[in-house]
mmCIF file of C-alpha atoms in Angstrom:
data_model
loop_
_atom_site.group_PDB
_atom_site.id
_atom_site.type_symbol
_atom_site.label_atom_id
_atom_site.label_comp_id
_atom_site.label_asym_id
_atom_site.label_seq_id
_atom_site.Cartn_x
_atom_site.Cartn_y
_atom_site.Cartn_z
ATOM 1 C CA MET A 24 39.657 9.884 -39.254
ATOM 2 C CA SER A 25 37.678 12.996 -38.457
ATOM 3 C CA ARG A 26 33.932 13.029 -38.445
ATOM 4 C CA SER A 27 33.708 15.291 -41.460
ATOM 5 C CA LYS A 28 35.786 12.872 -43.502
ATOM 6 C CA VAL A 29 33.140 10.181 -42.954
ATOM 7 C CA PHE A 30 30.208 12.517 -43.225
ATOM 8 C CA GLY A 31 31.321 14.115 -46.492
ATOM 9 C CA PRO A 32 31.259 10.958 -48.628
ATOM 10 C CA LEU A 33 28.032 9.829 -46.935
ATOM 11 C CA LEU A 34 26.404 13.098 -47.888
ATOM 12 C CA VAL A 35 27.612 12.733 -51.443
ATOM 13 C CA CYS A 36 26.183 9.216 -51.542
ATOM 14 C CA ALA A 37 22.828 10.433 -50.215
ATOM 15 C CA VAL A 38 22.646 13.266 -52.713
ATOM 16 C CA VAL A 39 23.551 10.953 -55.556
ATOM 17 C CA LEU A 40 20.942 8.429 -54.423
ATOM 18 C CA LEU A 41 18.224 11.031 -54.110
ATOM 19 C CA ALA A 42 19.150 12.760 -57.327
ATOM 20 C CA GLY A 43 19.525 9.432 -59.123
ATOM 21 C CA GLY A 44 15.800 8.802 -59.036
ATOM 22 C CA SER A 45 14.975 12.289 -60.170
ATOM 23 C CA VAL A 46 17.604 12.383 -62.832
ATOM 24 C CA ALA A 47 16.138 9.202 -64.288
ATOM 25 C CA ALA A 48 12.961 11.134 -65.022
ATOM 26 C CA GLY A 49 14.909 14.236 -66.017
ATOM 27 C CA LEU A 50 13.088 16.342 -63.425
ATOM 28 C CA THR A 51 13.716 17.749 -59.977
ATOM 29 C CA GLY A 52 11.697 16.214 -57.139
ATOM 30 C CA GLY A 53 9.280 19.154 -57.114
ATOM 31 C CA GLU A 54 8.808 19.088 -60.869
ATOM 32 C CA ALA A 55 8.204 15.359 -60.761
ATOM 33 C CA ALA A 56 5.582 15.804 -58.035
ATOM 34 C CA LYS A 57 3.816 18.534 -59.969
ATOM 35 C CA ALA A 58 3.824 16.477 -63.161
ATOM 36 C CA ARG A 59 2.559 13.470 -61.200
ATOM 37 C CA ILE A 60 -0.413 15.421 -59.877
ATOM 38 C CA ASP A 61 -1.317 16.411 -63.434
ATOM 39 C CA HIS A 62 -1.024 12.786 -64.576
ATOM 40 C CA MET A 63 -3.248 11.667 -61.703
ATOM 41 C CA LYS A 64 -5.822 14.301 -62.589
ATOM 42 C CA GLY A 65 -5.757 13.027 -66.148
ATOM 43 C CA GLN A 66 -6.522 9.529 -64.898
ATOM 44 C CA GLY A 67 -9.333 10.848 -62.707
ATOM 45 C CA ALA A 68 -10.796 12.705 -65.665
ATOM 46 C CA ALA A 69 -10.664 9.554 -67.808
ATOM 47 C CA MET A 70 -12.377 7.521 -65.081
ATOM 48 C CA LYS A 71 -15.036 10.191 -64.706
ATOM 49 C CA ALA A 72 -15.663 10.369 -68.464
ATOM 50 C CA ILE A 73 -16.104 6.589 -68.773
ATOM 51 C CA GLY A 74 -18.355 6.456 -65.702
ATOM 52 C CA GLU A 75 -20.587 9.179 -67.129
ATOM 53 C CA GLN A 76 -20.904 7.360 -70.440
ATOM 54 C CA LEU A 77 -21.930 4.144 -68.680
ATOM 55 C CA LYS A 78 -24.535 5.997 -66.622
ATOM 56 C CA SER A 79 -25.901 7.933 -69.594
ATOM 57 C CA GLY A 80 -27.932 4.986 -70.878
ATOM 58 C CA ALA A 81 -26.519 5.489 -74.390
ATOM 59 C CA PRO A 82 -22.722 5.296 -74.002
ATOM 60 C CA ASP A 83 -20.507 6.795 -76.665
ATOM 61 C CA LEU A 84 -18.286 3.762 -77.285
ATOM 62 C CA ALA A 85 -15.662 5.711 -79.225
ATOM 63 C CA LEU A 86 -15.170 7.965 -76.221
ATOM 64 C CA VAL A 87 -15.032 5.003 -73.825
ATOM 65 C CA LYS A 88 -12.426 3.287 -76.027
ATOM 66 C CA ALA A 89 -10.241 6.383 -76.226
ATOM 67 C CA GLN A 90 -10.348 7.010 -72.467
ATOM 68 C CA ALA A 91 -9.793 3.333 -71.607
ATOM 69 C CA ALA A 92 -6.768 3.245 -73.927
ATOM 70 C CA LYS A 93 -5.412 6.368 -72.233
ATOM 71 C CA LEU A 94 -5.860 4.739 -68.813
ATOM 72 C CA GLU A 95 -4.028 1.594 -69.822
ATOM 73 C CA VAL A 96 -1.067 3.589 -71.120
ATOM 74 C CA SER A 97 -0.869 5.814 -68.041
ATOM 75 C CA SER A 98 -1.226 2.840 -65.678
ATOM 76 C CA LYS A 99 1.952 1.434 -67.213
ATOM 77 C CA GLU A 100 3.803 4.706 -66.710
ATOM 78 C CA LEU A 101 2.579 5.267 -63.169
ATOM 79 C CA THR A 102 5.583 3.949 -61.235
ATOM 80 C CA SER A 103 7.886 6.245 -63.243
ATOM 81 C CA TRP A 104 5.993 9.243 -61.811
ATOM 82 C CA PHE A 105 7.392 8.438 -58.374
ATOM 83 C CA PRO A 106 11.153 9.095 -58.468
ATOM 84 C CA ALA A 107 12.732 9.052 -54.998
ATOM 85 C CA GLY A 108 12.786 12.516 -53.494
ATOM 86 C CA SER A 109 9.491 13.660 -55.038
ATOM 87 C CA GLY A 110 7.240 13.007 -52.043
ATOM 88 C CA GLN A 111 5.411 15.035 -49.475
ATOM 89 C CA GLY A 112 7.482 17.964 -48.251
ATOM 90 C CA VAL A 113 9.346 18.445 -51.529
ATOM 91 C CA TYR A 114 6.279 19.929 -53.205
ATOM 92 C CA ALA A 115 3.602 21.580 -51.073
ATOM 93 C CA LYS A 116 0.652 20.008 -52.871
ATOM 94 C CA SER A 117 2.056 16.499 -52.889
ATOM 95 C CA LYS A 118 0.355 13.949 -50.685
ATOM 96 C CA ALA A 119 2.776 11.162 -51.572
ATOM 97 C CA LEU A 120 3.753 9.495 -48.291
ATOM 98 C CA PRO A 121 7.341 8.367 -47.542
ATOM 99 C CA VAL A 122 6.088 4.769 -47.240
ATOM 100 C CA ILE A 123 5.986 4.676 -51.056
ATOM 101 C CA TRP A 124 9.778 4.503 -50.980
ATOM 102 C CA THR A 125 10.335 2.777 -47.641
ATOM 103 C CA ASP A 126 7.967 -0.072 -48.553
ATOM 104 C CA HIS A 127 8.572 0.089 -52.264
ATOM 105 C CA ALA A 128 7.757 -3.583 -52.912
ATOM 106 C CA ARG A 129 4.208 -3.135 -51.624
ATOM 107 C CA PHE A 130 3.824 0.052 -53.671
ATOM 108 C CA LEU A 131 4.909 -1.781 -56.825
ATOM 109 C CA GLU A 132 2.462 -4.572 -56.049
ATOM 110 C CA LYS A 133 -0.432 -2.088 -55.880
ATOM 111 C CA ALA A 134 0.707 -0.406 -59.077
ATOM 112 C CA ALA A 135 0.740 -3.807 -60.780
ATOM 113 C CA ALA A 136 -2.843 -4.380 -59.647
ATOM 114 C CA LEU A 137 -3.832 -1.137 -61.378
ATOM 115 C CA ARG A 138 -2.062 -2.188 -64.584
ATOM 116 C CA THR A 139 -3.977 -5.475 -64.590
ATOM 117 C CA ALA A 140 -7.324 -3.763 -64.011
ATOM 118 C CA ALA A 141 -6.724 -1.008 -66.567
ATOM 119 C CA ALA A 142 -5.558 -3.546 -69.173
ATOM 120 C CA LYS A 143 -8.756 -5.573 -68.752
ATOM 121 C CA LEU A 144 -10.870 -2.416 -68.933
ATOM 122 C CA ASN A 145 -9.203 -1.390 -72.164
ATOM 123 C CA ALA A 146 -9.406 -4.911 -73.662
ATOM 124 C CA ASP A 147 -13.161 -5.057 -72.986
ATOM 125 C CA ALA A 148 -13.661 -1.505 -74.228
ATOM 126 C CA GLN A 149 -11.802 -2.141 -77.495
ATOM 127 C CA ALA A 150 -13.704 -5.415 -77.998
ATOM 128 C CA GLY A 151 -16.955 -3.496 -77.487
ATOM 129 C CA ASN A 152 -17.781 -5.824 -74.597
ATOM 130 C CA ALA A 153 -20.182 -3.296 -73.085
ATOM 131 C CA GLY A 154 -21.517 -5.664 -70.437
ATOM 132 C CA ALA A 155 -18.083 -6.054 -68.830
ATOM 133 C CA ILE A 156 -16.951 -2.427 -68.854
ATOM 134 C CA GLY A 157 -18.982 -1.471 -65.786
ATOM 135 C CA ALA A 158 -17.372 -4.140 -63.614
ATOM 136 C CA ASP A 159 -13.935 -3.347 -65.107
ATOM 137 C CA LEU A 160 -14.340 0.314 -64.279
ATOM 138 C CA LYS A 161 -15.283 -0.566 -60.720
ATOM 139 C CA ALA A 162 -12.223 -2.814 -60.421
ATOM 140 C CA THR A 163 -9.988 -0.060 -61.814
ATOM 141 C CA GLY A 164 -11.463 2.464 -59.376
ATOM 142 C CA ALA A 165 -10.889 0.002 -56.550
ATOM 143 C CA ALA A 166 -7.241 -0.311 -57.628
ATOM 144 C CA CYS A 167 -6.847 3.500 -57.581
ATOM 145 C CA LYS A 168 -8.387 3.602 -54.160
ATOM 146 C CA GLY A 169 -6.416 0.638 -52.874
ATOM 147 C CA CYS A 170 -3.185 2.483 -53.567
ATOM 148 C CA HIS A 171 -4.386 5.867 -52.306
ATOM 149 C CA GLU A 172 -5.486 4.355 -49.015
ATOM 150 C CA SER A 173 -1.985 3.180 -48.194
ATOM 151 C CA PHE A 174 0.252 5.681 -49.913
ATOM 152 C CA GLU A 175 -1.527 9.024 -49.974
ATOM 153 C CA ALA A 176 -1.869 11.481 -47.081
ATOM 154 C CA LYS A 177 -5.504 12.004 -46.059
ATOM 155 C CA ASP A 178 -7.163 15.326 -46.767
ATOM 156 C CA LYS A 179 -7.328 17.419 -43.659
ATOM 157 C CA THR A 180 -10.747 18.823 -44.530
ATOM 158 C CA MET B 125 -51.075 26.764 -17.741
ATOM 159 C CA ARG B 126 -53.069 25.849 -20.801
ATOM 160 C CA ARG B 127 -51.251 24.052 -23.608
ATOM 161 C CA THR B 128 -51.837 24.563 -27.276
ATOM 162 C CA ALA B 129 -50.349 23.373 -30.564
ATOM 163 C CA VAL B 130 -47.211 25.257 -31.595
ATOM 164 C CA TRP B 131 -45.414 22.985 -34.107
ATOM 165 C CA ASP B 132 -47.460 20.963 -36.562
ATOM 166 C CA LEU B 133 -46.545 17.343 -37.291
ATOM 167 C CA PRO B 134 -44.841 18.003 -40.688
ATOM 168 C CA VAL B 135 -42.508 20.576 -39.083
ATOM 169 C CA ARG B 136 -41.575 18.147 -36.325
ATOM 170 C CA VAL B 137 -41.065 15.176 -38.618
ATOM 171 C CA THR B 138 -38.889 17.271 -40.950
ATOM 172 C CA HIS B 139 -36.880 18.532 -37.985
ATOM 173 C CA TRP B 140 -36.218 15.139 -36.447
ATOM 174 C CA LEU B 141 -35.406 13.494 -39.767
ATOM 175 C CA LEU B 142 -32.728 16.158 -40.269
ATOM 176 C CA VAL B 143 -31.436 15.473 -36.759
ATOM 177 C CA VAL B 144 -30.942 11.850 -37.791
ATOM 178 C CA LEU B 145 -29.791 12.368 -41.395
ATOM 179 C CA ILE B 146 -27.184 15.111 -40.918
ATOM 180 C CA PRO B 147 -25.046 13.009 -38.529
ATOM 181 C CA PHE B 148 -25.734 9.954 -40.692
ATOM 182 C CA SER B 149 -24.486 11.828 -43.766
ATOM 183 C CA TRP B 150 -21.297 12.723 -41.932
ATOM 184 C CA TRP B 151 -20.836 9.168 -40.699
ATOM 185 C CA SER B 152 -21.450 7.603 -44.100
ATOM 186 C CA ALA B 153 -19.013 10.023 -45.771
ATOM 187 C CA THR B 154 -16.247 9.341 -43.261
ATOM 188 C CA HIS B 155 -16.799 5.571 -43.225
ATOM 189 C CA ASP B 156 -16.664 4.901 -46.938
ATOM 190 C CA GLN B 157 -20.416 4.390 -47.310
ATOM 191 C CA LEU B 158 -20.913 6.723 -50.256
ATOM 192 C CA PRO B 159 -23.973 4.955 -51.698
ATOM 193 C CA TRP B 160 -25.684 5.593 -48.341
ATOM 194 C CA HIS B 161 -24.270 9.106 -48.254
ATOM 195 C CA ARG B 162 -25.946 9.836 -51.568
ATOM 196 C CA ARG B 163 -29.297 8.375 -50.470
ATOM 197 C CA SER B 164 -29.134 10.413 -47.295
ATOM 198 C CA GLY B 165 -28.372 13.548 -49.322
ATOM 199 C CA TYR B 166 -31.278 12.962 -51.693
ATOM 200 C CA THR B 167 -33.601 12.514 -48.723
ATOM 201 C CA ILE B 168 -32.323 15.756 -47.199
ATOM 202 C CA LEU B 169 -32.913 17.467 -50.543
ATOM 203 C CA GLY B 170 -36.513 16.225 -50.492
ATOM 204 C CA LEU B 171 -36.944 17.420 -46.903
ATOM 205 C CA LEU B 172 -35.579 20.867 -47.801
ATOM 206 C CA VAL B 173 -37.960 21.226 -50.746
ATOM 207 C CA PHE B 174 -40.818 20.035 -48.561
ATOM 208 C CA ARG B 175 -39.905 22.517 -45.821
ATOM 209 C CA LEU B 176 -39.722 25.325 -48.356
ATOM 210 C CA ILE B 177 -43.231 24.539 -49.644
ATOM 211 C CA TRP B 178 -44.488 24.029 -46.087
ATOM 212 C CA GLY B 179 -43.176 27.496 -45.324
ATOM 213 C CA PHE B 180 -46.034 28.762 -47.482
ATOM 214 C CA LEU B 181 -48.729 26.104 -46.936
ATOM 215 C CA GLY B 182 -48.069 25.051 -43.339
ATOM 216 C CA SER B 183 -49.460 26.147 -40.001
ATOM 217 C CA PRO B 184 -48.687 29.766 -38.982
ATOM 218 C CA THR B 185 -45.508 28.899 -37.022
ATOM 219 C CA ALA B 186 -44.157 27.046 -40.093
ATOM 220 C CA ARG B 187 -44.600 29.997 -42.435
ATOM 221 C CA PHE B 188 -41.686 32.221 -43.413
ATOM 222 C CA SER B 189 -44.037 35.198 -43.599
ATOM 223 C CA GLN B 190 -44.848 34.693 -39.920
ATOM 224 C CA PHE B 191 -41.419 34.289 -38.435
ATOM 225 C CA LEU B 192 -39.100 36.360 -40.629
ATOM 226 C CA ARG B 193 -38.702 39.883 -39.279
ATOM 227 C CA GLY B 194 -36.531 42.782 -40.409
ATOM 228 C CA PRO B 195 -33.543 44.055 -38.416
ATOM 229 C CA ARG B 196 -35.776 46.309 -36.299
ATOM 230 C CA GLY B 197 -37.920 43.369 -35.287
ATOM 231 C CA VAL B 198 -34.811 41.428 -34.236
ATOM 232 C CA VAL B 199 -33.421 44.387 -32.231
ATOM 233 C CA ALA B 200 -36.787 44.964 -30.518
ATOM 234 C CA TYR B 201 -36.872 41.302 -29.559
ATOM 235 C CA LEU B 202 -33.336 41.420 -28.151
ATOM 236 C CA ARG B 203 -34.320 44.438 -26.038
ATOM 237 C CA GLY B 204 -37.230 42.445 -24.675
ATOM 238 C CA LYS B 205 -39.783 44.848 -26.147
ATOM 239 C CA VAL B 206 -41.900 42.186 -27.782
ATOM 240 C CA ALA B 207 -44.923 40.325 -26.452
ATOM 241 C CA PRO B 208 -44.428 36.557 -26.009
ATOM 242 C CA ILE B 209 -44.255 34.893 -29.394
ATOM 243 C CA MET B 210 -45.658 31.574 -30.435
ATOM 244 C CA GLY B 211 -43.152 29.758 -32.637
ATOM 245 C CA HIS B 212 -39.801 31.158 -33.763
ATOM 246 C CA ASN B 213 -38.768 34.462 -32.232
ATOM 247 C CA PRO B 214 -37.294 37.030 -34.680
ATOM 248 C CA LEU B 215 -33.717 35.913 -33.988
ATOM 249 C CA GLY B 216 -34.527 32.193 -33.984
ATOM 250 C CA GLY B 217 -36.361 32.571 -37.288
ATOM 251 C CA TRP B 218 -33.197 33.810 -38.966
ATOM 252 C CA SER B 219 -31.176 31.063 -37.351
ATOM 253 C CA VAL B 220 -33.569 28.527 -38.903
ATOM 254 C CA VAL B 221 -33.244 30.154 -42.319
ATOM 255 C CA ALA B 222 -29.450 30.237 -41.978
ATOM 256 C CA MET B 223 -29.343 26.526 -41.128
ATOM 257 C CA LEU B 224 -31.688 25.628 -43.994
ATOM 258 C CA ALA B 225 -29.709 27.786 -46.451
ATOM 259 C CA VAL B 226 -26.330 26.296 -45.495
ATOM 260 C CA LEU B 227 -27.841 22.815 -45.610
ATOM 261 C CA ALA B 228 -29.223 23.552 -49.088
ATOM 262 C CA GLY B 229 -25.781 24.788 -50.151
ATOM 263 C CA GLN B 230 -24.246 21.657 -48.699
ATOM 264 C CA VAL B 231 -26.626 19.419 -50.673
ATOM 265 C CA ALA B 232 -25.965 21.419 -53.842
ATOM 266 C CA LEU B 233 -22.180 21.059 -53.482
ATOM 267 C CA GLY B 234 -22.552 17.348 -52.810
ATOM 268 C CA LEU B 235 -24.521 16.877 -56.023
ATOM 269 C CA PHE B 236 -21.599 18.253 -58.065
ATOM 270 C CA SER B 237 -18.849 16.427 -56.143
ATOM 271 C CA VAL B 238 -16.706 13.515 -57.186
ATOM 272 C CA ASP B 239 -14.203 11.526 -55.118
ATOM 273 C CA GLU B 240 -10.546 11.440 -56.130
ATOM 274 C CA ASP B 241 -10.861 8.020 -57.764
ATOM 275 C CA SER B 242 -13.981 9.003 -59.715
ATOM 276 C CA VAL B 243 -15.628 5.965 -58.186
ATOM 277 C CA GLU B 244 -18.240 8.003 -56.343
ATOM 278 C CA ALA B 245 -19.822 10.797 -58.300
ATOM 279 C CA GLY B 246 -22.712 13.114 -57.500
ATOM 280 C CA PRO B 247 -25.495 13.033 -60.127
ATOM 281 C CA LEU B 248 -24.702 16.561 -61.336
ATOM 282 C CA SER B 249 -20.892 16.157 -61.450
ATOM 283 C CA LYS B 250 -21.273 15.293 -65.136
ATOM 284 C CA PHE B 251 -21.758 19.012 -65.771
ATOM 285 C CA LEU B 252 -18.284 19.827 -64.386
ATOM 286 C CA SER B 253 -14.717 18.798 -65.183
ATOM 287 C CA PHE B 254 -12.909 16.389 -62.875
ATOM 288 C CA ASP B 255 -10.857 19.276 -61.487
ATOM 289 C CA ALA B 256 -13.886 21.450 -60.795
ATOM 290 C CA SER B 257 -15.782 18.546 -59.201
ATOM 291 C CA ARG B 258 -12.824 17.893 -56.914
ATOM 292 C CA ALA B 259 -12.722 21.564 -55.910
ATOM 293 C CA VAL B 260 -16.459 21.385 -55.160
ATOM 294 C CA ALA B 261 -15.902 18.245 -53.078
ATOM 295 C CA HIS B 262 -13.330 20.108 -50.963
ATOM 296 C CA LEU B 263 -15.800 22.960 -50.427
ATOM 297 C CA HIS B 264 -18.426 20.354 -49.510
ATOM 298 C CA ALA B 265 -16.102 19.072 -46.797
ATOM 299 C CA LYS B 266 -15.471 22.607 -45.490
ATOM 300 C CA LEU B 267 -19.057 23.895 -45.564
ATOM 301 C CA PHE B 268 -20.078 20.976 -43.356
ATOM 302 C CA TRP B 269 -18.233 22.608 -40.448
ATOM 303 C CA ILE B 270 -20.131 25.870 -40.963
ATOM 304 C CA LEU B 271 -23.319 23.837 -40.732
ATOM 305 C CA VAL B 272 -22.005 22.199 -37.566
ATOM 306 C CA GLY B 273 -21.273 25.674 -36.172
ATOM 307 C CA LEU B 274 -24.828 26.865 -36.828
ATOM 308 C CA ILE B 275 -26.281 23.698 -35.321
ATOM 309 C CA GLY B 276 -24.012 24.249 -32.317
ATOM 310 C CA LEU B 277 -25.458 27.753 -31.850
ATOM 311 C CA HIS B 278 -28.972 26.326 -32.209
ATOM 312 C CA ILE B 279 -28.331 23.748 -29.502
ATOM 313 C CA ALA B 280 -26.608 26.355 -27.300
ATOM 314 C CA ALA B 281 -29.689 28.620 -27.603
ATOM 315 C CA ILE B 282 -31.934 25.747 -26.507
ATOM 316 C CA GLY B 283 -29.596 25.302 -23.519
ATOM 317 C CA VAL B 284 -29.783 29.012 -22.633
ATOM 318 C CA TYR B 285 -33.590 28.913 -22.703
ATOM 319 C CA ALA B 286 -33.529 25.757 -20.585
ATOM 320 C CA LEU B 287 -31.472 27.630 -17.955
ATOM 321 C CA ARG B 288 -34.119 30.344 -18.072
ATOM 322 C CA ARG B 289 -36.702 27.636 -17.409
ATOM 323 C CA ARG B 290 -38.175 27.620 -20.867
ATOM 324 C CA ASN B 291 -38.386 24.165 -22.418
ATOM 325 C CA LEU B 292 -37.954 24.292 -26.188
ATOM 326 C CA LEU B 293 -37.199 20.609 -26.654
ATOM 327 C CA GLY B 294 -40.545 19.279 -25.347
ATOM 328 C CA PRO B 295 -42.725 21.218 -27.794
ATOM 329 C CA MET B 296 -40.584 20.069 -30.758
ATOM 330 C CA ILE B 297 -41.393 16.511 -29.644
ATOM 331 C CA SER B 298 -45.039 16.802 -28.566
ATOM 332 C CA GLY B 299 -45.987 19.760 -30.732
ATOM 333 C CA ALA B 300 -47.657 21.533 -27.827
ATOM 334 C CA ALA B 301 -46.429 24.343 -25.583
ATOM 335 C CA PRO B 302 -47.900 26.111 -22.569
ATOM 336 C CA VAL B 303 -49.477 29.472 -23.395
ATOM 337 C CA ALA B 304 -50.906 32.282 -21.299
ATOM 338 C CA GLU B 305 -54.615 32.130 -20.463
ATOM 339 C CA GLY B 306 -56.676 33.819 -23.113
ATOM 340 C CA ALA B 307 -54.057 33.372 -25.865
ATOM 341 C CA GLU B 308 -55.523 32.179 -29.118
ATOM 342 C CA ALA B 309 -54.892 28.604 -30.202
ATOM 343 C CA MET B 310 -52.852 28.133 -33.383
ATOM 344 C CA PRO B 311 -54.943 26.998 -36.341
ATOM 345 C CA VAL B 312 -53.112 23.849 -37.513
ATOM 346 C CA ALA B 313 -52.851 23.496 -41.305
ATOM 347 C CA PRO B 314 -55.133 20.799 -42.768
ATOM 348 C CA ALA B 315 -53.359 17.457 -43.104
ATOM 349 C CA TRP B 316 -54.167 16.988 -46.812
ATOM 350 C CA ARG B 317 -51.734 19.760 -47.734
ATOM 351 C CA VAL B 318 -48.892 17.428 -46.822
ATOM 352 C CA PHE B 319 -49.624 15.316 -49.892
ATOM 353 C CA PRO B 320 -49.061 17.853 -52.674
ATOM 354 C CA ALA B 321 -46.037 19.262 -50.815
ATOM 355 C CA ALA B 322 -44.492 15.812 -50.297
ATOM 356 C CA ALA B 323 -45.269 14.788 -53.884
ATOM 357 C CA ILE B 324 -43.488 17.819 -55.306
ATOM 358 C CA ALA B 325 -40.551 17.389 -52.897
ATOM 359 C CA GLY B 326 -40.205 13.707 -53.799
ATOM 360 C CA ALA B 327 -40.381 14.429 -57.516
ATOM 361 C CA VAL B 328 -37.714 17.150 -57.309
ATOM 362 C CA ALA B 329 -35.366 14.926 -55.282
ATOM 363 C CA TRP B 330 -35.873 12.015 -57.674
ATOM 364 C CA PHE B 331 -35.284 14.191 -60.747
ATOM 365 C CA VAL B 332 -32.065 15.650 -59.318
ATOM 366 C CA ALA B 333 -30.842 12.258 -58.082
ATOM 367 C CA HIS B 334 -31.238 10.971 -61.652
ATOM 368 C CA GLY B 335 -29.009 13.704 -63.034
ATOM 369 C CA LEU B 336 -31.914 15.913 -64.208
ATOM 370 C CA LYS B 337 -33.176 13.183 -66.495
ATOM 371 C CA ILE B 338 -36.545 11.433 -66.430
#
């Protein structure tokens, strides 16, 4: 058996594996990365908007509820933004480290922590439990950070 | 040689507080101590406002009108055609203004910055979108190295003068420098002027730190 006869099927397998993840989301790796960055920015904007309301002294509860609901929904979708083959190197602006896929169990664990935090934030926001929202927001921010610390490339600046 | 006052106490205190707070700001930013980073930044803001006011009320060597010279003044100094100067020389004066201006820019950018998790937010970031605040935060990280460059030049200049047997460090500590016989002593600004200047500086820093709200 020649080398190419072994290599060919292996290559096909690899391509199928890599593409499989992307195909699931219906996007190429680069497109998935770009979309992911936009989703992340959306989450950052929601966090910022809630934080500003809490600091304002007279929070607009309707706004807090809407943004908290948005965060809970996106926290549930988050793992789907990371198809295999959409990491650093595929898209220039992506800072998604390979360890997301090589240590996928740990990544999923961190994502679950975000879902828990965002769900509690939204529950307290919808219940108008103003006293708890501050701590919930902190916990949600800590969950964002907890994941970024392990799975995101550091800024060079 | 006779010694006389060259830097008044407010100038020296402002200087040495910046020497402590600029590295502290860098350390606190790179070691996840953002609450301390913000406090340090607000203090630097207060010091900058104070120094600006003191540049009009302070002793002669503290005043912008005394040490800022046009291009001709700088060239004449570089050609050695100027009598010994008490305080900043024409080139050093501009280096001070450059450092203060970049530091002011750095504080301003910090006020509008937000971290990527929106956990840490400058008090003025509420006036910008998340995207814009993130862009400002990246500029904040870059401008720091320009500030470091200017401070590096400042320290290098002190080293060059030291090699030429002129001690610039001592007077910034003691306030006094040797002068030629017969040179006039510097009239030090009255101490009470510190109070209105510090009160205004503190009020401005507090107001900004609270997001421009009383």
